[in-house]
Amino acid sequence: MNGVLRTVNRIVLGLLGLVLVLGGGSVLAVGLGVKPPSWWIHDGKDDVLLSVADRNRWRDDGWWWPTVIAVLGVLVLLALWWLVAQLRRRRLAEVLVDTGDGEGALLRGRALEGVLAGGAEALDGVERAGVRLTGRRSTPQARVALTLQPHAAPGEALHLLSEDALAQARDSAGLAELPAEVRLRAVKHRAERVS
């Protein structure tokens, strides 16, 4: 799902960038004296997007300008929300490890994710594992996605994950707890013939 969102983000950004570059480039070209096609909205150096006549035409309708301002305000808020969502860190960069001397040490979040994923993939019945750490560096949380082999029992795989991989990661990092959200799915396979 994360890959799909990343692809949609790139496509939307690419299209928006293309529209802005083409629009700005065309306005610049017309301003420098290039003759635009007859259907183009910007005719010459002194042309404006909304003429005085266009602006006055809607003046008598009391709903028009408040609606335009409200729509533009909503678009600005959506753009700001999108920007904040892009800048927000979703993945935990480092985990604070209790060393027992009161100082503590920092462990890279990706290193702990790799160890957790490797431990989960070593479990019986697990085809692939993906791990992402979230939360705060002193109280991390794990999001684990397990792809199970056809013969695996989900309950047993979940039990082994919590007793082995998660417990080992929690103990080695000196964490009091390591809550985890686990998503299970089975690997796609053909139906076996029974004779």
Coordinates of C-alpha atoms in Angstrom, one line a residue, residues 27 30-31 36 40-51 54:
V27 CA 2.9 33.4 -20.0
V30 CA 3.8 35.6 -24.6
G31 CA 5.3 38.4 -22.4
P36 CA 0.0 32.6 -29.0
W40 CA -5.1 30.5 -25.8
I41 CA -6.4 32.4 -22.7
H42 CA -3.4 34.9 -22.6
D43 CA -3.2 37.1 -25.7
G44 CA -0.5 39.6 -25.1
K45 CA 1.9 41.5 -22.8
D46 CA -0.8 43.6 -21.3
D47 CA -3.4 40.9 -21.0
V48 CA -4.7 39.8 -17.6
L49 CA -6.4 36.6 -16.6
L50 CA -9.6 38.3 -15.4
S51 CA -10.5 41.6 -17.1
D54 CA -15.1 39.7 -16.1

